[in-house]
Amino acid sequence: YGINFNVNNFGLNSYFIGIVVYLSEIIAQFLSMFLVFKIGDTYSVCAYYGLSAFSLICLNFIFDHKTQPS
């Protein structure tokens, strides 16, 4: 799953955070299905690849590479 966090790191009730995370995944699934049916397979796949490439590029600037294991 895309947003499967370790819910104990949030500092709140882990059951509540787990429910919020899994509900957001369900909403993302419905949104993805809507976009696929509305704009077509090709454009939605291109948009998903572009979004994933953008987020991977952003991760290079967010994380400190000295503290990350190699």
mmCIF file with all atom_site columns, N, CA and C in Angstrom:
data_model
loop_
_atom_site.group_PDB
_atom_site.id
_atom_site.type_symbol
_atom_site.label_atom_id
_atom_site.label_alt_id
_atom_site.label_comp_id
_atom_site.label_asym_id
_atom_site.label_entity_id
_atom_site.label_seq_id
_atom_site.pdbx_PDB_ins_code
_atom_site.Cartn_x
_atom_site.Cartn_y
_atom_site.Cartn_z
_atom_site.occupancy
_atom_site.B_iso_or_equiv
_atom_site.pdbx_formal_charge
_atom_site.auth_seq_id
_atom_site.auth_comp_id
_atom_site.auth_asym_id
_atom_site.auth_atom_id
_atom_site.pdbx_PDB_model_num
ATOM 1   N N  . TYR A 1 1  ? 0.834   -1.178 0.000   1.00 0.00 ? 1  TYR A N  1
ATOM 2   C CA . TYR A 1 1  ? 0.000   0.000  0.000   1.00 0.00 ? 1  TYR A CA 1
ATOM 3   C C  . TYR A 1 1  ? 0.878   1.240  0.000   1.00 0.00 ? 1  TYR A C  1
ATOM 4   N N  . GLY A 1 2  ? 0.329   2.297  -0.533  1.00 0.00 ? 2  GLY A N  1
ATOM 5   C CA . GLY A 1 2  ? 1.116   3.501  -0.701  1.00 0.00 ? 2  GLY A CA 1
ATOM 6   C C  . GLY A 1 2  ? 1.442   4.233  0.572   1.00 0.00 ? 2  GLY A C  1
ATOM 7   N N  . ILE A 1 3  ? 0.507   4.382  1.466   1.00 0.00 ? 3  ILE A N  1
ATOM 8   C CA . ILE A 1 3  ? 0.718   5.199  2.662   1.00 0.00 ? 3  ILE A CA 1
ATOM 9   C C  . ILE A 1 3  ? 0.661   4.314  3.902   1.00 0.00 ? 3  ILE A C  1
ATOM 10  N N  . ASN A 1 4  ? 1.454   3.298  3.941   1.00 0.00 ? 4  ASN A N  1
ATOM 11  C CA . ASN A 1 4  ? 1.445   2.393  5.086   1.00 0.00 ? 4  ASN A CA 1
ATOM 12  C C  . ASN A 1 4  ? 2.555   2.807  6.039   1.00 0.00 ? 4  ASN A C  1
ATOM 13  N N  . PHE A 1 5  ? 2.206   3.646  7.028   1.00 0.00 ? 5  PHE A N  1
ATOM 14  C CA . PHE A 1 5  ? 3.169   4.175  7.977   1.00 0.00 ? 5  PHE A CA 1
ATOM 15  C C  . PHE A 1 5  ? 3.299   3.257  9.183   1.00 0.00 ? 5  PHE A C  1
ATOM 16  N N  . ASN A 1 6  ? 4.347   3.480  9.945   1.00 0.00 ? 6  ASN A N  1
ATOM 17  C CA . ASN A 1 6  ? 4.426   2.917  11.279  1.00 0.00 ? 6  ASN A CA 1
ATOM 18  C C  . ASN A 1 6  ? 3.648   3.874  12.172  1.00 0.00 ? 6  ASN A C  1
ATOM 19  N N  . VAL A 1 7  ? 2.437   3.506  12.528  1.00 0.00 ? 7  VAL A N  1
ATOM 20  C CA . VAL A 1 7  ? 1.526   4.450  13.175  1.00 0.00 ? 7  VAL A CA 1
ATOM 21  C C  . VAL A 1 7  ? 1.918   4.753  14.610  1.00 0.00 ? 7  VAL A C  1
ATOM 22  N N  . ASN A 1 8  ? 2.856   4.039  15.164  1.00 0.00 ? 8  ASN A N  1
ATOM 23  C CA . ASN A 1 8  ? 3.287   4.334  16.531  1.00 0.00 ? 8  ASN A CA 1
ATOM 24  C C  . ASN A 1 8  ? 4.137   5.598  16.606  1.00 0.00 ? 8  ASN A C  1
ATOM 25  N N  . ASN A 1 9  ? 4.676   6.071  15.492  1.00 0.00 ? 9  ASN A N  1
ATOM 26  C CA . ASN A 1 9  ? 5.543   7.240  15.494  1.00 0.00 ? 9  ASN A CA 1
ATOM 27  C C  . ASN A 1 9  ? 4.787   8.554  15.589  1.00 0.00 ? 9  ASN A C  1
ATOM 28  N N  . PHE A 1 10 ? 3.470   8.554  15.485  1.00 0.00 ? 10 PHE A N  1
ATOM 29  C CA . PHE A 1 10 ? 2.704   9.794  15.516  1.00 0.00 ? 10 PHE A CA 1
ATOM 30  C C  . PHE A 1 10 ? 2.427   10.287 16.929  1.00 0.00 ? 10 PHE A C  1
ATOM 31  N N  . GLY A 1 11 ? 2.548   9.450  17.921  1.00 0.00 ? 11 GLY A N  1
ATOM 32  C CA . GLY A 1 11 ? 2.374   9.886  19.291  1.00 0.00 ? 11 GLY A CA 1
ATOM 33  C C  . GLY A 1 11 ? 0.940   9.951  19.752  1.00 0.00 ? 11 GLY A C  1
ATOM 34  N N  . LEU A 1 12 ? 0.003   9.523  18.946  1.00 0.00 ? 12 LEU A N  1
ATOM 35  C CA . LEU A 1 12 ? -1.402  9.516  19.339  1.00 0.00 ? 12 LEU A CA 1
ATOM 36  C C  . LEU A 1 12 ? -1.857  8.062  19.479  1.00 0.00 ? 12 LEU A C  1
ATOM 37  N N  . ASN A 1 13 ? -3.139  7.879  19.577  1.00 0.00 ? 13 ASN A N  1
ATOM 38  C CA . ASN A 1 13 ? -3.698  6.536  19.655  1.00 0.00 ? 13 ASN A CA 1
ATOM 39  C C  . ASN A 1 13 ? -3.419  5.807  18.340  1.00 0.00 ? 13 ASN A C  1
ATOM 40  N N  . SER A 1 14 ? -2.725  4.695  18.425  1.00 0.00 ? 14 SER A N  1
ATOM 41  C CA . SER A 1 14 ? -2.307  4.012  17.196  1.00 0.00 ? 14 SER A CA 1
ATOM 42  C C  . SER A 1 14 ? -3.495  3.442  16.433  1.00 0.00 ? 14 SER A C  1
ATOM 43  N N  . TYR A 1 15 ? -4.573  3.078  17.117  1.00 0.00 ? 15 TYR A N  1
ATOM 44  C CA . TYR A 1 15 ? -5.757  2.572  16.419  1.00 0.00 ? 15 TYR A CA 1
ATOM 45  C C  . TYR A 1 15 ? -6.438  3.678  15.616  1.00 0.00 ? 15 TYR A C  1
ATOM 46  N N  . PHE A 1 16 ? -6.533  4.871  16.217  1.00 0.00 ? 16 PHE A N  1
ATOM 47  C CA . PHE A 1 16 ? -7.153  5.993  15.522  1.00 0.00 ? 16 PHE A CA 1
ATOM 48  C C  . PHE A 1 16 ? -6.334  6.402  14.299  1.00 0.00 ? 16 PHE A C  1
ATOM 49  N N  . ILE A 1 17 ? -5.027  6.504  14.446  1.00 0.00 ? 17 ILE A N  1
ATOM 50  C CA . ILE A 1 17 ? -4.158  6.874  13.332  1.00 0.00 ? 17 ILE A CA 1
ATOM 51  C C  . ILE A 1 17 ? -4.210  5.807  12.240  1.00 0.00 ? 17 ILE A C  1
ATOM 52  N N  . GLY A 1 18 ? -4.271  4.535  12.636  1.00 0.00 ? 18 GLY A N  1
ATOM 53  C CA . GLY A 1 18 ? -4.393  3.462  11.653  1.00 0.00 ? 18 GLY A CA 1
ATOM 54  C C  . GLY A 1 18 ? -5.673  3.573  10.843  1.00 0.00 ? 18 GLY A C  1
ATOM 55  N N  . ILE A 1 19 ? -6.776  3.898  11.515  1.00 0.00 ? 19 ILE A N  1
ATOM 56  C CA . ILE A 1 19 ? -8.052  4.063  10.816  1.00 0.00 ? 19 ILE A CA 1
ATOM 57  C C  . ILE A 1 19 ? -7.984  5.241  9.849   1.00 0.00 ? 19 ILE A C  1
ATOM 58  N N  . VAL A 1 20 ? -7.385  6.344  10.272  1.00 0.00 ? 20 VAL A N  1
ATOM 59  C CA . VAL A 1 20 ? -7.266  7.517  9.405   1.00 0.00 ? 20 VAL A CA 1
ATOM 60  C C  . VAL A 1 20 ? -6.405  7.202  8.182   1.00 0.00 ? 20 VAL A C  1
ATOM 61  N N  . VAL A 1 21 ? -5.306  6.482  8.388   1.00 0.00 ? 21 VAL A N  1
ATOM 62  C CA . VAL A 1 21 ? -4.422  6.144  7.269   1.00 0.00 ? 21 VAL A CA 1
ATOM 63  C C  . VAL A 1 21 ? -5.139  5.239  6.280   1.00 0.00 ? 21 VAL A C  1
ATOM 64  N N  . TYR A 1 22 ? -5.839  4.235  6.762   1.00 0.00 ? 22 TYR A N  1
ATOM 65  C CA . TYR A 1 22 ? -6.507  3.302  5.855   1.00 0.00 ? 22 TYR A CA 1
ATOM 66  C C  . TYR A 1 22 ? -7.726  3.922  5.184   1.00 0.00 ? 22 TYR A C  1
ATOM 67  N N  . LEU A 1 23 ? -8.408  4.845  5.845   1.00 0.00 ? 23 LEU A N  1
ATOM 68  C CA . LEU A 1 23 ? -9.494  5.564  5.186   1.00 0.00 ? 23 LEU A CA 1
ATOM 69  C C  . LEU A 1 23 ? -8.969  6.461  4.069   1.00 0.00 ? 23 LEU A C  1
ATOM 70  N N  . SER A 1 24 ? -7.802  7.058  4.292   1.00 0.00 ? 24 SER A N  1
ATOM 71  C CA . SER A 1 24 ? -7.231  7.883  3.222   1.00 0.00 ? 24 SER A CA 1
ATOM 72  C C  . SER A 1 24 ? -6.834  7.033  2.031   1.00 0.00 ? 24 SER A C  1
ATOM 73  N N  . GLU A 1 25 ? -6.419  5.783  2.262   1.00 0.00 ? 25 GLU A N  1
ATOM 74  C CA . GLU A 1 25 ? -6.113  4.896  1.142   1.00 0.00 ? 25 GLU A CA 1
ATOM 75  C C  . GLU A 1 25 ? -7.369  4.526  0.366   1.00 0.00 ? 25 GLU A C  1
ATOM 76  N N  . ILE A 1 26 ? -8.472  4.319  1.061   1.00 0.00 ? 26 ILE A N  1
ATOM 77  C CA . ILE A 1 26 ? -9.733  4.000  0.385   1.00 0.00 ? 26 ILE A CA 1
ATOM 78  C C  . ILE A 1 26 ? -10.200 5.182  -0.462  1.00 0.00 ? 26 ILE A C  1
ATOM 79  N N  . ILE A 1 27 ? -10.090 6.385  0.090   1.00 0.00 ? 27 ILE A N  1
ATOM 80  C CA . ILE A 1 27 ? -10.462 7.577  -0.665  1.00 0.00 ? 27 ILE A CA 1
ATOM 81  C C  . ILE A 1 27 ? -9.558  7.732  -1.890  1.00 0.00 ? 27 ILE A C  1
ATOM 82  N N  . ALA A 1 28 ? -8.275  7.451  -1.744  1.00 0.00 ? 28 ALA A N  1
ATOM 83  C CA . ALA A 1 28 ? -7.361  7.556  -2.881  1.00 0.00 ? 28 ALA A CA 1
ATOM 84  C C  . ALA A 1 28 ? -7.694  6.522  -3.952  1.00 0.00 ? 28 ALA A C  1
ATOM 85  N N  . GLN A 1 29 ? -8.141  5.328  -3.557  1.00 0.00 ? 29 GLN A N  1
ATOM 86  C CA . GLN A 1 29 ? -8.533  4.315  -4.537  1.00 0.00 ? 29 GLN A CA 1
ATOM 87  C C  . GLN A 1 29 ? -9.737  4.786  -5.350  1.00 0.00 ? 29 GLN A C  1
ATOM 88  N N  . PHE A 1 30 ? -10.748 5.337  -4.682  1.00 0.00 ? 30 PHE A N  1
ATOM 89  C CA . PHE A 1 30 ? -11.925 5.827  -5.397  1.00 0.00 ? 30 PHE A CA 1
ATOM 90  C C  . PHE A 1 30 ? -11.585 7.007  -6.298  1.00 0.00 ? 30 PHE A C  1
ATOM 91  N N  . LEU A 1 31 ? -10.712 7.893  -5.828  1.00 0.00 ? 31 LEU A N  1
ATOM 92  C CA . LEU A 1 31 ? -10.294 9.017  -6.648  1.00 0.00 ? 31 LEU A CA 1
ATOM 93  C C  . LEU A 1 31 ? -9.530  8.543  -7.879  1.00 0.00 ? 31 LEU A C  1
ATOM 94  N N  . SER A 1 32 ? -8.687  7.542  -7.711  1.00 0.00 ? 32 SER A N  1
ATOM 95  C CA . SER A 1 32 ? -7.947  6.992  -8.845  1.00 0.00 ? 32 SER A CA 1
ATOM 96  C C  . SER A 1 32 ? -8.887  6.342  -9.854  1.00 0.00 ? 32 SER A C  1
ATOM 97  N N  . MET A 1 33 ? -9.855  5.570  -9.368  1.00 0.00 ? 33 MET A N  1
ATOM 98  C CA . MET A 1 33 ? -10.813 4.953  -10.296 1.00 0.00 ? 33 MET A CA 1
ATOM 99  C C  . MET A 1 33 ? -11.619 6.005  -11.037 1.00 0.00 ? 33 MET A C  1
ATOM 100 N N  . PHE A 1 34 ? -12.032 7.067  -10.341 1.00 0.00 ? 34 PHE A N  1
ATOM 101 C CA . PHE A 1 34 ? -12.783 8.134  -10.990 1.00 0.00 ? 34 PHE A CA 1
ATOM 102 C C  . PHE A 1 34 ? -11.960 8.792  -12.089 1.00 0.00 ? 34 PHE A C  1
ATOM 103 N N  . LEU A 1 35 ? -10.677 9.072  -11.800 1.00 0.00 ? 35 LEU A N  1
ATOM 104 C CA . LEU A 1 35 ? -9.833  9.711  -12.801 1.00 0.00 ? 35 LEU A CA 1
ATOM 105 C C  . LEU A 1 35 ? -9.584  8.805  -13.998 1.00 0.00 ? 35 LEU A C  1
ATOM 106 N N  . VAL A 1 36 ? -9.434  7.506  -13.757 1.00 0.00 ? 36 VAL A N  1
ATOM 107 C CA . VAL A 1 36 ? -9.209  6.579  -14.865 1.00 0.00 ? 36 VAL A CA 1
ATOM 108 C C  . VAL A 1 36 ? -10.437 6.539  -15.766 1.00 0.00 ? 36 VAL A C  1
ATOM 109 N N  . PHE A 1 37 ? -11.626 6.484  -15.188 1.00 0.00 ? 37 PHE A N  1
ATOM 110 C CA . PHE A 1 37 ? -12.837 6.433  -16.002 1.00 0.00 ? 37 PHE A CA 1
ATOM 111 C C  . PHE A 1 37 ? -13.152 7.773  -16.653 1.00 0.00 ? 37 PHE A C  1
ATOM 112 N N  . LYS A 1 38 ? -12.761 8.869  -16.009 1.00 0.00 ? 38 LYS A N  1
ATOM 113 C CA . LYS A 1 38 ? -13.099 10.193 -16.526 1.00 0.00 ? 38 LYS A CA 1
ATOM 114 C C  . LYS A 1 38 ? -12.156 10.637 -17.644 1.00 0.00 ? 38 LYS A C  1
ATOM 115 N N  . ILE A 1 39 ? -10.843 10.502 -17.447 1.00 0.00 ? 39 ILE A N  1
ATOM 116 C CA . ILE A 1 39 ? -9.905  11.034 -18.440 1.00 0.00 ? 39 ILE A CA 1
ATOM 117 C C  . ILE A 1 39 ? -9.206  9.942  -19.240 1.00 0.00 ? 39 ILE A C  1
ATOM 118 N N  . GLY A 1 40 ? -9.382  8.707  -18.896 1.00 0.00 ? 40 GLY A N  1
ATOM 119 C CA . GLY A 1 40 ? -8.789  7.630  -19.683 1.00 0.00 ? 40 GLY A CA 1
ATOM 120 C C  . GLY A 1 40 ? -7.546  7.039  -19.040 1.00 0.00 ? 40 GLY A C  1
ATOM 121 N N  . ASP A 1 41 ? -7.204  5.868  -19.531 1.00 0.00 ? 41 ASP A N  1
ATOM 122 C CA . ASP A 1 41 ? -6.083  5.129  -18.941 1.00 0.00 ? 41 ASP A CA 1
ATOM 123 C C  . ASP A 1 41 ? -4.744  5.795  -19.208 1.00 0.00 ? 41 ASP A C  1
ATOM 124 N N  . THR A 1 42 ? -4.524  6.223  -20.430 1.00 0.00 ? 42 THR A N  1
ATOM 125 C CA . THR A 1 42 ? -3.205  6.717  -20.817 1.00 0.00 ? 42 THR A CA 1
ATOM 126 C C  . THR A 1 42 ? -2.833  7.976  -20.055 1.00 0.00 ? 42 THR A C  1
ATOM 127 N N  . TYR A 1 43 ? -3.741  8.944  -19.995 1.00 0.00 ? 43 TYR A N  1
ATOM 128 C CA . TYR A 1 43 ? -3.431  10.197 -19.323 1.00 0.00 ? 43 TYR A CA 1
ATOM 129 C C  . TYR A 1 43 ? -3.297  10.021 -17.813 1.00 0.00 ? 43 TYR A C  1
ATOM 130 N N  . SER A 1 44 ? -4.105  9.145  -17.231 1.00 0.00 ? 44 SER A N  1
ATOM 131 C CA . SER A 1 44 ? -4.014  8.948  -15.793 1.00 0.00 ? 44 SER A CA 1
ATOM 132 C C  . SER A 1 44 ? -2.713  8.240  -15.417 1.00 0.00 ? 44 SER A C  1
ATOM 133 N N  . VAL A 1 45 ? -2.274  7.261  -16.228 1.00 0.00 ? 45 VAL A N  1
ATOM 134 C CA . VAL A 1 45 ? -1.004  6.582  -15.943 1.00 0.00 ? 45 VAL A CA 1
ATOM 135 C C  . VAL A 1 45 ? 0.158   7.563  -16.092 1.00 0.00 ? 45 VAL A C  1
ATOM 136 N N  . CYS A 1 46 ? 0.105   8.425  -17.105 1.00 0.00 ? 46 CYS A N  1
ATOM 137 C CA . CYS A 1 46 ? 1.151   9.440  -17.265 1.00 0.00 ? 46 CYS A CA 1
ATOM 138 C C  . CYS A 1 46 ? 1.173   10.395 -16.070 1.00 0.00 ? 46 CYS A C  1
ATOM 139 N N  . ALA A 1 47 ? 0.009   10.771 -15.590 1.00 0.00 ? 47 ALA A N  1
ATOM 140 C CA . ALA A 1 47 ? -0.056  11.663 -14.433 1.00 0.00 ? 47 ALA A CA 1
ATOM 141 C C  . ALA A 1 47 ? 0.479   10.978 -13.182 1.00 0.00 ? 47 ALA A C  1
ATOM 142 N N  . TYR A 1 48 ? 0.162   9.686  -12.992 1.00 0.00 ? 48 TYR A N  1
ATOM 143 C CA . TYR A 1 48 ? 0.657   8.956  -11.821 1.00 0.00 ? 48 TYR A CA 1
ATOM 144 C C  . TYR A 1 48 ? 2.168   8.793  -11.874 1.00 0.00 ? 48 TYR A C  1
ATOM 145 N N  . TYR A 1 49 ? 2.710   8.508  -13.062 1.00 0.00 ? 49 TYR A N  1
ATOM 146 C CA . TYR A 1 49 ? 4.166   8.398  -13.196 1.00 0.00 ? 49 TYR A CA 1
ATOM 147 C C  . TYR A 1 49 ? 4.841   9.742  -12.951 1.00 0.00 ? 49 TYR A C  1
ATOM 148 N N  . GLY A 1 50 ? 4.244   10.796 -13.450 1.00 0.00 ? 50 GLY A N  1
ATOM 149 C CA . GLY A 1 50 ? 4.805   12.120 -13.217 1.00 0.00 ? 50 GLY A CA 1
ATOM 150 C C  . GLY A 1 50 ? 4.777   12.509 -11.752 1.00 0.00 ? 50 GLY A C  1
ATOM 151 N N  . LEU A 1 51 ? 3.675   12.194 -11.076 1.00 0.00 ? 51 LEU A N  1
ATOM 152 C CA . LEU A 1 51 ? 3.575   12.497 -9.650  1.00 0.00 ? 51 LEU A CA 1
ATOM 153 C C  . LEU A 1 51 ? 4.579   11.693 -8.836  1.00 0.00 ? 51 LEU A C  1
ATOM 154 N N  . SER A 1 52 ? 4.760   10.423 -9.181  1.00 0.00 ? 52 SER A N  1
ATOM 155 C CA . SER A 1 52 ? 5.724   9.608  -8.441  1.00 0.00 ? 52 SER A CA 1
ATOM 156 C C  . SER A 1 52 ? 7.152   10.075 -8.700  1.00 0.00 ? 52 SER A C  1
ATOM 157 N N  . ALA A 1 53 ? 7.466   10.484 -9.930  1.00 0.00 ? 53 ALA A N  1
ATOM 158 C CA . ALA A 1 53 ? 8.801   11.006 -10.225 1.00 0.00 ? 53 ALA A CA 1
ATOM 159 C C  . ALA A 1 53 ? 9.043   12.309 -9.469  1.00 0.00 ? 53 ALA A C  1
ATOM 160 N N  . PHE A 1 54 ? 8.035   13.171 -9.418  1.00 0.00 ? 54 PHE A N  1
ATOM 161 C CA . PHE A 1 54 ? 8.165   14.423 -8.683  1.00 0.00 ? 54 PHE A CA 1
ATOM 162 C C  . PHE A 1 54 ? 8.399   14.176 -7.196  1.00 0.00 ? 54 PHE A C  1
ATOM 163 N N  . SER A 1 55 ? 7.661   13.219 -6.610  1.00 0.00 ? 55 SER A N  1
ATOM 164 C CA . SER A 1 55 ? 7.850   12.941 -5.188  1.00 0.00 ? 55 SER A CA 1
ATOM 165 C C  . SER A 1 55 ? 9.196   12.297 -4.902  1.00 0.00 ? 55 SER A C  1
ATOM 166 N N  . LEU A 1 56 ? 9.706   11.471 -5.822  1.00 0.00 ? 56 LEU A N  1
ATOM 167 C CA . LEU A 1 56 ? 11.036  10.906 -5.610  1.00 0.00 ? 56 LEU A CA 1
ATOM 168 C C  . LEU A 1 56 ? 12.120  11.966 -5.704  1.00 0.00 ? 56 LEU A C  1
ATOM 169 N N  . ILE A 1 57 ? 11.954  12.925 -6.594  1.00 0.00 ? 57 ILE A N  1
ATOM 170 C CA . ILE A 1 57 ? 12.918  14.023 -6.681  1.00 0.00 ? 57 ILE A CA 1
ATOM 171 C C  . ILE A 1 57 ? 12.864  14.864 -5.413  1.00 0.00 ? 57 ILE A C  1
ATOM 172 N N  . CYS A 1 58 ? 11.669  15.113 -4.887  1.00 0.00 ? 58 CYS A N  1
ATOM 173 C CA . CYS A 1 58 ? 11.533  15.893 -3.647  1.00 0.00 ? 58 CYS A CA 1
ATOM 174 C C  . CYS A 1 58 ? 12.149  15.177 -2.453  1.00 0.00 ? 58 CYS A C  1
ATOM 175 N N  . LEU A 1 59 ? 12.094  13.850 -2.451  1.00 0.00 ? 59 LEU A N  1
ATOM 176 C CA . LEU A 1 59 ? 12.676  13.103 -1.338  1.00 0.00 ? 59 LEU A CA 1
ATOM 177 C C  . LEU A 1 59 ? 14.176  13.298 -1.251  1.00 0.00 ? 59 LEU A C  1
ATOM 178 N N  . ASN A 1 60 ? 14.838  13.529 -2.378  1.00 0.00 ? 60 ASN A N  1
ATOM 179 C CA . ASN A 1 60 ? 16.278  13.783 -2.344  1.00 0.00 ? 60 ASN A CA 1
ATOM 180 C C  . ASN A 1 60 ? 16.610  15.056 -1.595  1.00 0.00 ? 60 ASN A C  1
ATOM 181 N N  . PHE A 1 61 ? 15.727  16.038 -1.636  1.00 0.00 ? 61 PHE A N  1
ATOM 182 C CA . PHE A 1 61 ? 15.977  17.297 -0.944  1.00 0.00 ? 61 PHE A CA 1
ATOM 183 C C  . PHE A 1 61 ? 15.504  17.272 0.505   1.00 0.00 ? 61 PHE A C  1
ATOM 184 N N  . ILE A 1 62 ? 14.601  16.368 0.848   1.00 0.00 ? 62 ILE A N  1
ATOM 185 C CA . ILE A 1 62 ? 14.049  16.339 2.201   1.00 0.00 ? 62 ILE A CA 1
ATOM 186 C C  . ILE A 1 62 ? 14.964  15.596 3.163   1.00 0.00 ? 62 ILE A C  1
ATOM 187 N N  . PHE A 1 63 ? 15.415  14.404 2.770   1.00 0.00 ? 63 PHE A N  1
ATOM 188 C CA . PHE A 1 63 ? 16.196  13.572 3.672   1.00 0.00 ? 63 PHE A CA 1
ATOM 189 C C  . PHE A 1 63 ? 17.664  13.961 3.647   1.00 0.00 ? 63 PHE A C  1
ATOM 190 N N  . ASP A 1 64 ? 18.287  13.856 4.814   1.00 0.00 ? 64 ASP A N  1
ATOM 191 C CA . ASP A 1 64 ? 19.715  14.078 4.933   1.00 0.00 ? 64 ASP A CA 1
ATOM 192 C C  . ASP A 1 64 ? 20.414  12.763 4.615   1.00 0.00 ? 64 ASP A C  1
ATOM 193 N N  . HIS A 1 65 ? 21.235  12.753 3.576   1.00 0.00 ? 65 HIS A N  1
ATOM 194 C CA . HIS A 1 65 ? 21.842  11.505 3.124   1.00 0.00 ? 65 HIS A CA 1
ATOM 195 C C  . HIS A 1 65 ? 22.926  10.996 4.068   1.00 0.00 ? 65 HIS A C  1
ATOM 196 N N  . LYS A 1 66 ? 23.439  11.839 4.952   1.00 0.00 ? 66 LYS A N  1
ATOM 197 C CA . LYS A 1 66 ? 24.458  11.398 5.885   1.00 0.00 ? 66 LYS A CA 1
ATOM 198 C C  . LYS A 1 66 ? 23.886  10.489 6.970   1.00 0.00 ? 66 LYS A C  1
ATOM 199 N N  . THR A 1 67 ? 22.619  10.718 7.331   1.00 0.00 ? 67 THR A N  1
ATOM 200 C CA . THR A 1 67 ? 22.024  9.929  8.410   1.00 0.00 ? 67 THR A CA 1
ATOM 201 C C  . THR A 1 67 ? 21.275  8.717  7.889   1.00 0.00 ? 67 THR A C  1
ATOM 202 N N  . GLN A 1 68 ? 21.024  8.655  6.591   1.00 0.00 ? 68 GLN A N  1
ATOM 203 C CA . GLN A 1 68 ? 20.292  7.527  6.023   1.00 0.00 ? 68 GLN A CA 1
ATOM 204 C C  . GLN A 1 68 ? 21.248  6.359  5.774   1.00 0.00 ? 68 GLN A C  1
ATOM 205 N N  . PRO A 1 69 ? 20.794  5.126  6.039   1.00 0.00 ? 69 PRO A N  1
ATOM 206 C CA . PRO A 1 69 ? 21.662  3.977  5.735   1.00 0.00 ? 69 PRO A CA 1
ATOM 207 C C  . PRO A 1 69 ? 21.826  3.815  4.232   1.00 0.00 ? 69 PRO A C  1
ATOM 208 N N  . SER A 1 70 ? 22.989  3.340  3.827   1.00 0.00 ? 70 SER A N  1
ATOM 209 C CA . SER A 1 70 ? 23.225  3.175  2.399   1.00 0.00 ? 70 SER A CA 1
ATOM 210 C C  . SER A 1 70 ? 23.040  1.770  1.915   1.00 0.00 ? 70 SER A C  1
#
